[in-house]
Amino acid sequence: MEKRTDKNSYTILFAIAMVIVVGGLLAFTASALRPKIDNNERLEKQQNILYAMGVNENEGNSAIFVSTKKAPELFKQYIKKQLVIEGDKVSEDDNAYLIDVKKQQTSAKAGNVRKLPLFVGEKDGQTFYIAPIRGKGLWDAVWAYIAMDENMVVQGAYFDHKGETAGLGANIKQRFFMDDFIGEHLKSNGSFKGINISKSNNDPKNEDKTDNEVDAIAGATITGDGVAAMIKSELKQYVPYFENLKKN
């Protein structure tokens, strides 16, 4: 006599039940962890912004963030304004650092006015303008926080990636690469040029800060090209703000 558990219908019903149970558990876990995940993301953004303007705990050649415990307090101390640029409109928003750059890029492609977050920081009597940007590397997304002065001269940078090759493209988040950008001019003769990541750059010590170039990472040409394209396309959108800033 055939057992009820041998029937295909039993197998199907059991599979459905397992999917429902497991799906429910995963949904509950995701919901329970969401506040912690969101808080970690906020802290990471604060650390990134602070790092770019030179508020970090770097030692030797190592890039080290301020601790998550210190980040909120230091963020309030050093970041004086959080701005949102929408076309010709500039407004202050204390939650501008929570703007999702990727979603804003997608929205702009659909024809909407993009929201551009910009953070105004002050440290040791100097004003920094920090912009979050996002692009595409060899394998996946790359992103950065670029700190500039009012002339769009880079004062600091933090780069990161989702899936670049270890020891090659992943080195964009190493200090030897990020520090090369300090002092680099994004403009040349009054026009925005960006910064190329060049294998043919004849300035290994990066002494020429007006050539709009830094040395490439060996074996990471496509990642470097992606970083250069990101800098050029993303920071160019901030040019009108800086031009108005100079006028005022």
Coordinates of C-alpha atoms in Angstrom, one line a residue:
M1 CA 0.0 0.0 0.0
E2 CA 1.4 3.4 -1.0
K3 CA 2.3 5.7 1.9
R4 CA 0.8 9.2 1.8
T5 CA 4.3 10.6 2.2
D6 CA 5.4 8.9 -1.0
K7 CA 3.0 11.0 -3.1
N8 CA 4.3 13.9 -5.2
S9 CA 1.6 16.1 -3.7
Y10 CA 3.1 15.6 -0.2
T11 CA 6.6 16.6 -1.5
I12 CA 5.2 19.7 -3.1
L13 CA 3.3 20.7 0.0
F14 CA 6.3 20.0 2.3
A15 CA 8.5 22.2 0.0
I16 CA 5.9 25.0 0.1
A17 CA 5.7 24.8 3.8
M18 CA 9.5 25.0 4.2
V19 CA 9.7 28.0 1.9
I20 CA 7.0 29.8 3.9
V21 CA 8.7 29.0 7.2
V22 CA 12.3 29.8 6.1
G23 CA 11.1 32.9 4.3
G24 CA 9.2 34.1 7.4
L25 CA 12.3 33.5 9.6
L26 CA 14.5 35.4 7.1
A27 CA 12.1 38.3 6.9
F28 CA 11.8 38.4 10.7
T29 CA 15.6 38.4 11.1
A30 CA 16.1 41.1 8.4
S31 CA 13.4 43.2 10.1
A32 CA 15.0 42.7 13.6
L33 CA 18.5 43.6 12.3
R34 CA 17.4 46.5 10.1
P35 CA 17.9 49.2 12.8
K36 CA 21.4 47.9 13.5
I37 CA 22.3 47.7 9.8
D38 CA 21.0 51.3 9.2
N39 CA 23.0 52.6 12.2
N40 CA 26.1 50.9 11.0
E41 CA 25.7 52.4 7.5
R42 CA 25.2 55.9 9.1
L43 CA 28.4 55.5 11.2
E44 CA 30.3 54.3 8.1
K45 CA 29.3 57.3 6.1
Q46 CA 30.3 59.6 8.9
Q47 CA 33.7 57.9 9.2
N48 CA 34.2 58.2 5.4
I49 CA 33.3 61.9 5.4
L50 CA 35.6 62.6 8.3
Y51 CA 38.4 60.6 6.8
A52 CA 38.3 62.5 3.6
M53 CA 38.8 65.9 5.4
G54 CA 41.7 64.5 7.5
V55 CA 39.9 63.5 10.7
N56 CA 41.2 60.0 11.1
E57 CA 43.6 57.9 13.1
N58 CA 46.1 57.1 10.4
E59 CA 49.4 55.5 11.5
G60 CA 52.4 55.0 9.2
N61 CA 51.1 53.8 5.9
S62 CA 47.8 52.5 7.3
A63 CA 44.4 54.2 6.6
I64 CA 42.4 54.1 9.9
F65 CA 39.0 55.6 10.6
V66 CA 38.0 57.3 13.8
S67 CA 36.2 54.7 16.0
T68 CA 32.4 54.2 15.6
K69 CA 32.1 55.5 19.2
K70 CA 33.8 58.8 18.4
A71 CA 32.3 59.2 14.9
P72 CA 28.9 60.8 15.8
E73 CA 30.5 63.4 18.2
L74 CA 33.3 64.2 15.7
F75 CA 30.9 64.5 12.9
K76 CA 28.9 67.1 14.8
Q77 CA 32.1 68.9 15.7
Y78 CA 33.7 69.1 12.3
I79 CA 30.8 69.1 9.8
K80 CA 29.2 72.6 10.0
K81 CA 26.7 72.3 7.2
Q82 CA 25.1 69.5 5.2
L83 CA 23.9 70.8 1.9
V84 CA 21.6 69.3 -0.8
I85 CA 22.1 70.7 -4.3
E86 CA 19.1 70.3 -6.7
G87 CA 19.8 72.1 -9.9
D88 CA 20.0 75.8 -9.0
K89 CA 18.6 75.2 -5.6
V90 CA 20.8 74.7 -2.5
S91 CA 19.3 73.9 0.8
E92 CA 20.5 72.7 4.2
D93 CA 19.5 69.2 5.5
D94 CA 20.9 67.6 8.6
N95 CA 20.3 64.2 7.0
A96 CA 22.0 64.9 3.7
Y97 CA 24.6 62.3 4.5
L98 CA 21.9 59.6 4.3
I99 CA 21.1 60.4 0.6
D100 CA 21.7 57.3 -1.5
V101 CA 24.0 58.4 -4.3
K102 CA 23.2 55.2 -6.4
K103 CA 19.5 55.9 -6.2
Q104 CA 20.0 59.5 -7.2
Q105 CA 22.0 58.5 -10.2
T106 CA 19.2 56.2 -11.3
S107 CA 16.7 58.9 -10.7
A108 CA 18.6 61.3 -12.9
K109 CA 18.8 58.8 -15.7
A110 CA 15.0 58.7 -15.6
G111 CA 14.9 62.5 -16.2
N112 CA 14.5 63.7 -12.6
V113 CA 16.6 66.4 -10.9
R114 CA 19.3 64.7 -9.0
K115 CA 20.0 65.5 -5.3
L116 CA 23.7 66.2 -4.8
P117 CA 24.8 66.0 -1.1
L118 CA 27.7 68.2 -0.1
F119 CA 29.3 68.5 3.4
V120 CA 31.0 71.7 4.6
G121 CA 33.6 70.9 7.3
E122 CA 36.0 73.1 9.2
K123 CA 39.3 71.9 10.7
D124 CA 42.3 73.9 11.8
G125 CA 40.9 77.1 10.3
Q126 CA 40.4 75.5 6.9
T127 CA 37.1 74.9 5.1
F128 CA 36.5 71.6 3.4
Y129 CA 33.8 70.7 0.9
I130 CA 33.3 66.9 0.8
A131 CA 31.3 65.3 -2.0
P132 CA 30.3 61.6 -2.1
I133 CA 30.6 60.0 -5.6
R134 CA 30.0 56.6 -7.1
G135 CA 31.1 54.8 -10.3
K136 CA 32.0 51.5 -11.9
G137 CA 35.3 49.6 -11.5
L138 CA 36.4 46.4 -13.2
W139 CA 34.0 44.0 -11.4
D140 CA 31.5 46.2 -9.6
A141 CA 30.9 49.5 -7.9
V142 CA 33.6 51.9 -6.7
W143 CA 32.9 55.0 -4.7
A144 CA 34.7 57.8 -2.9
Y145 CA 34.4 60.9 -0.7
I146 CA 36.5 63.8 -2.1
A147 CA 37.3 66.8 0.1
M148 CA 38.0 70.0 -1.8
D149 CA 38.7 73.7 -1.1
E150 CA 36.7 76.5 -2.7
N151 CA 39.0 76.3 -5.8
M152 CA 38.2 72.6 -6.3
V153 CA 41.7 71.6 -5.2
V154 CA 41.6 68.2 -3.5
Q155 CA 42.4 68.3 0.2
G156 CA 41.7 64.6 0.9
A157 CA 40.1 61.5 -0.4
Y158 CA 38.7 58.1 0.6
F159 CA 38.1 55.4 -2.0
D160 CA 36.4 52.1 -1.6
H161 CA 35.0 49.3 -3.8
K162 CA 32.6 46.3 -3.8
G163 CA 34.6 43.6 -5.6
E164 CA 37.9 44.8 -7.1
T165 CA 40.8 42.3 -7.3
A166 CA 42.8 41.9 -4.1
G167 CA 46.3 43.3 -4.4
L168 CA 45.4 45.1 -7.7
G169 CA 42.2 47.2 -8.1
A170 CA 41.4 46.8 -4.4
N171 CA 44.4 49.0 -3.7
I172 CA 42.4 52.1 -4.4
K173 CA 41.6 52.1 -0.7
Q174 CA 45.3 52.0 0.3
R175 CA 46.9 55.2 1.6
F176 CA 49.6 55.3 -1.0
F177 CA 46.9 55.7 -3.6
M178 CA 44.5 58.0 -1.7
D179 CA 47.2 60.3 -0.5
D180 CA 48.4 61.0 -4.0
F181 CA 45.2 63.0 -4.7
I182 CA 45.9 65.6 -1.9
G183 CA 46.7 68.9 -3.6
E184 CA 45.6 67.8 -7.1
H185 CA 43.8 70.4 -9.1
L186 CA 40.4 69.4 -10.6
K187 CA 40.4 72.4 -12.8
S188 CA 42.9 73.6 -15.4
N189 CA 42.9 77.2 -16.8
G190 CA 39.5 77.8 -15.4
S191 CA 37.9 74.6 -16.8
F192 CA 37.0 71.4 -15.0
K193 CA 39.3 68.6 -16.1
G194 CA 39.1 65.9 -13.4
I195 CA 42.0 63.7 -12.5
N196 CA 43.3 60.9 -14.7
I197 CA 44.8 57.7 -13.4
S198 CA 47.7 57.4 -15.8
K199 CA 50.2 54.7 -16.5
S200 CA 52.3 57.1 -18.5
N201 CA 52.5 59.7 -15.8
N202 CA 56.1 60.9 -15.6
D203 CA 55.7 62.1 -12.1
P204 CA 56.3 59.1 -9.8
K205 CA 56.6 61.3 -6.7
N206 CA 53.4 63.2 -7.7
E207 CA 55.1 66.6 -7.3
D208 CA 53.2 68.3 -10.1
K209 CA 49.7 68.9 -8.7
T210 CA 48.5 70.9 -11.7
D211 CA 48.8 68.1 -14.4
N212 CA 45.4 66.5 -13.6
E213 CA 47.1 63.1 -13.2
V214 CA 48.2 60.6 -10.5
D215 CA 50.1 57.4 -11.0
A216 CA 48.1 54.3 -11.9
I217 CA 48.1 51.1 -9.8
A218 CA 50.1 48.4 -11.5
G219 CA 47.8 45.8 -13.0
A220 CA 44.6 47.8 -12.3
T221 CA 44.1 49.7 -15.5
I222 CA 40.4 49.2 -15.8
T223 CA 39.8 50.0 -12.1
G224 CA 41.9 53.2 -12.5
D225 CA 39.9 54.2 -15.6
G226 CA 36.7 53.7 -13.7
V227 CA 37.9 55.9 -10.8
A228 CA 39.0 58.6 -13.3
A229 CA 35.6 58.4 -15.1
M230 CA 33.8 58.6 -11.7
I231 CA 35.8 61.7 -10.6
K232 CA 35.2 63.5 -13.9
S233 CA 31.5 62.7 -14.4
E234 CA 30.5 63.1 -10.7
L235 CA 32.5 66.1 -9.5
K236 CA 31.7 68.0 -12.7
Q237 CA 28.2 68.3 -11.4
Y238 CA 29.4 70.4 -8.5
V239 CA 31.1 73.0 -10.6
P240 CA 28.2 75.4 -10.7
Y241 CA 28.0 75.4 -6.9
F242 CA 31.8 76.3 -6.7
E243 CA 31.4 79.0 -9.4
N244 CA 28.6 80.6 -7.4
L245 CA 30.6 80.3 -4.2
K246 CA 33.5 82.2 -5.8
K247 CA 31.2 84.9 -7.0
N248 CA 29.7 85.4 -3.6

